[in-house]
Structures are given as structure tokens and as C-alpha cells.
CSV table of C-alpha atoms in Angstrom, one decimal:
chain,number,residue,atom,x,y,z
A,1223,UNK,CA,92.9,108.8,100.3
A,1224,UNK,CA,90.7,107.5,97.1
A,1225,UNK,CA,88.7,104.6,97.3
A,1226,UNK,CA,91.4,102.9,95.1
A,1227,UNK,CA,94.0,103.6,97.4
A,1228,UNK,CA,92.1,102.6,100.8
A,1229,UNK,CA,90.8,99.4,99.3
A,1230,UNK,CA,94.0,98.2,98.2
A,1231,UNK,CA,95.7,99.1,101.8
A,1232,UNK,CA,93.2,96.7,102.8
A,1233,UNK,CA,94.3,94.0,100.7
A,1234,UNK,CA,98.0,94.3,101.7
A,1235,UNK,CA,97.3,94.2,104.9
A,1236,UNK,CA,95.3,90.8,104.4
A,1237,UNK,CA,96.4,88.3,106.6
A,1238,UNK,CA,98.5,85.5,106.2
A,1239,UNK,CA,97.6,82.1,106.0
A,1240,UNK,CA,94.0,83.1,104.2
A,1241,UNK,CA,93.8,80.8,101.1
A,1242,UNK,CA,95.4,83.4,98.1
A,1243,UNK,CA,95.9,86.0,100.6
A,1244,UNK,CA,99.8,86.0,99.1
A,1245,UNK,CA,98.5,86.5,95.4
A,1246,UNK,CA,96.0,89.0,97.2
A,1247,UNK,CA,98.8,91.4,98.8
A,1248,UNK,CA,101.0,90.3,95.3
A,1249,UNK,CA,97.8,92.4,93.9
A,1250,UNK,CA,97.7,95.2,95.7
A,1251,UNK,CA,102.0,95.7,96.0
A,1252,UNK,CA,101.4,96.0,92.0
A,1253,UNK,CA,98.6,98.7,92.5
A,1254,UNK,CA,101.2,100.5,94.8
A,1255,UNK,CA,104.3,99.6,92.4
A,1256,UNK,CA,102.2,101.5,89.6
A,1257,UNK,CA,101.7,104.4,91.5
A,1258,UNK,CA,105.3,104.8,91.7
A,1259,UNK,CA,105.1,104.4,95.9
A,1260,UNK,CA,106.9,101.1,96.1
A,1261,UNK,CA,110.2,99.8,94.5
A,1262,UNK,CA,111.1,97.4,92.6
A,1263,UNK,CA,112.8,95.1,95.1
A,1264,UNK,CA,109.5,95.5,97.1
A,1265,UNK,CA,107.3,94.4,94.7
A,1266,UNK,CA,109.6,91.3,93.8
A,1267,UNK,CA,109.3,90.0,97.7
A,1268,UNK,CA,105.8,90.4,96.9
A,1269,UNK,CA,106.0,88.5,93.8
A,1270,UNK,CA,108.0,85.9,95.6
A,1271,UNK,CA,105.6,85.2,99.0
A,1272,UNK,CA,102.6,85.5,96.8
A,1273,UNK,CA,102.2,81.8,96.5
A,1274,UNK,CA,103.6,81.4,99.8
A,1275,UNK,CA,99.9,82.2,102.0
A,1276,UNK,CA,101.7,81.8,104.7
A,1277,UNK,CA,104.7,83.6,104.6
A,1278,UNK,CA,104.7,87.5,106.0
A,1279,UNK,CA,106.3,90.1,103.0
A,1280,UNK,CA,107.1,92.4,105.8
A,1281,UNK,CA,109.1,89.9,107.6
A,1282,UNK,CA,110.9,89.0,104.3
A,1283,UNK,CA,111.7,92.7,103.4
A,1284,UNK,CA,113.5,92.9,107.3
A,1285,UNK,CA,115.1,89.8,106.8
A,1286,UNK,CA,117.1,90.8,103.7
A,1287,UNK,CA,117.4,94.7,104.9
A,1288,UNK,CA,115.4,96.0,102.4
A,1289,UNK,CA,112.5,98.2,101.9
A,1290,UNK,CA,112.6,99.8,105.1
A,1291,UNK,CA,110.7,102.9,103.8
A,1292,UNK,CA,107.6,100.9,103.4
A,1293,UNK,CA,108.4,98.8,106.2
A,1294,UNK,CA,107.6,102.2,107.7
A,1295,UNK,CA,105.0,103.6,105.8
A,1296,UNK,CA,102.9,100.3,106.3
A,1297,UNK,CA,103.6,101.0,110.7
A,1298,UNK,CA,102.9,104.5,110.2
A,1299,UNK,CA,99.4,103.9,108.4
């Protein structure tokens, strides 16, 4: 894994609740949308919590059934 890539796992995985921890994972979902390793309707539930600190873009994607391949990937790593 780059340096890119490890320091942007970081910021997805920021907790919520932070001050701009929502716009921080928002960031990093784009850095992962761009690499063509998340889809589209991941990065808009992104898009969507981002002002929302303290709502959980994981819990979002389960909620609506979607994503569950980086549901996955973000367990696995």
C-alpha cells in the first residue's frame, strides 16, 4: 500500500462526531472513488453524511442495502 493510499484509510476511518470528520471521510471516499475502488452510490452516502459529523457512512450504506463490497473491504482491512 502507498503512502497515499494508507493515509487516506486513515481518514475514512476517522471517527464520528470529530468536528469535520464527515467532510474528512467525504475526502478520502473521493480519493477512493478516483481510484476507481468505490462506486458511485458509495461516494454519494459519503457526500451526503459529510456534513452530518455525527452520522456513521457505514451504517448508512447497510441501512439502504448498498455497498456491501466496501462494507466488506473496510472489515477486512
Amino acid at each position: 500500500m502507498d503512502e497515499a493510499t494508507r493515509h487516506n484509510w486513515n481518514l475514512i476511518r476517522t471517527p464520528t462526531g470529530i468536528e469535520w470528520s464527515g467532510r474528512t471521510r467525504y475526502a478520502a471516499a473521493m480519493f477512493f472513488f478516483q481510484k476507481g475502488e468505490m462506486g458511485a452510490e458509495v461516494l454519494e452516502v459519503y457526500r451526503i453524511c459529510s456534513r452530518l459529523d455525527s452520522e456513521d457512512s457505514l451504517s448508512v450504506l447497510r441501512r439502504w442495502k448498498i455497498g456491501a463490497e466496501w462494507i466488506a473491504r473496510m472489515k477486512a482491512d
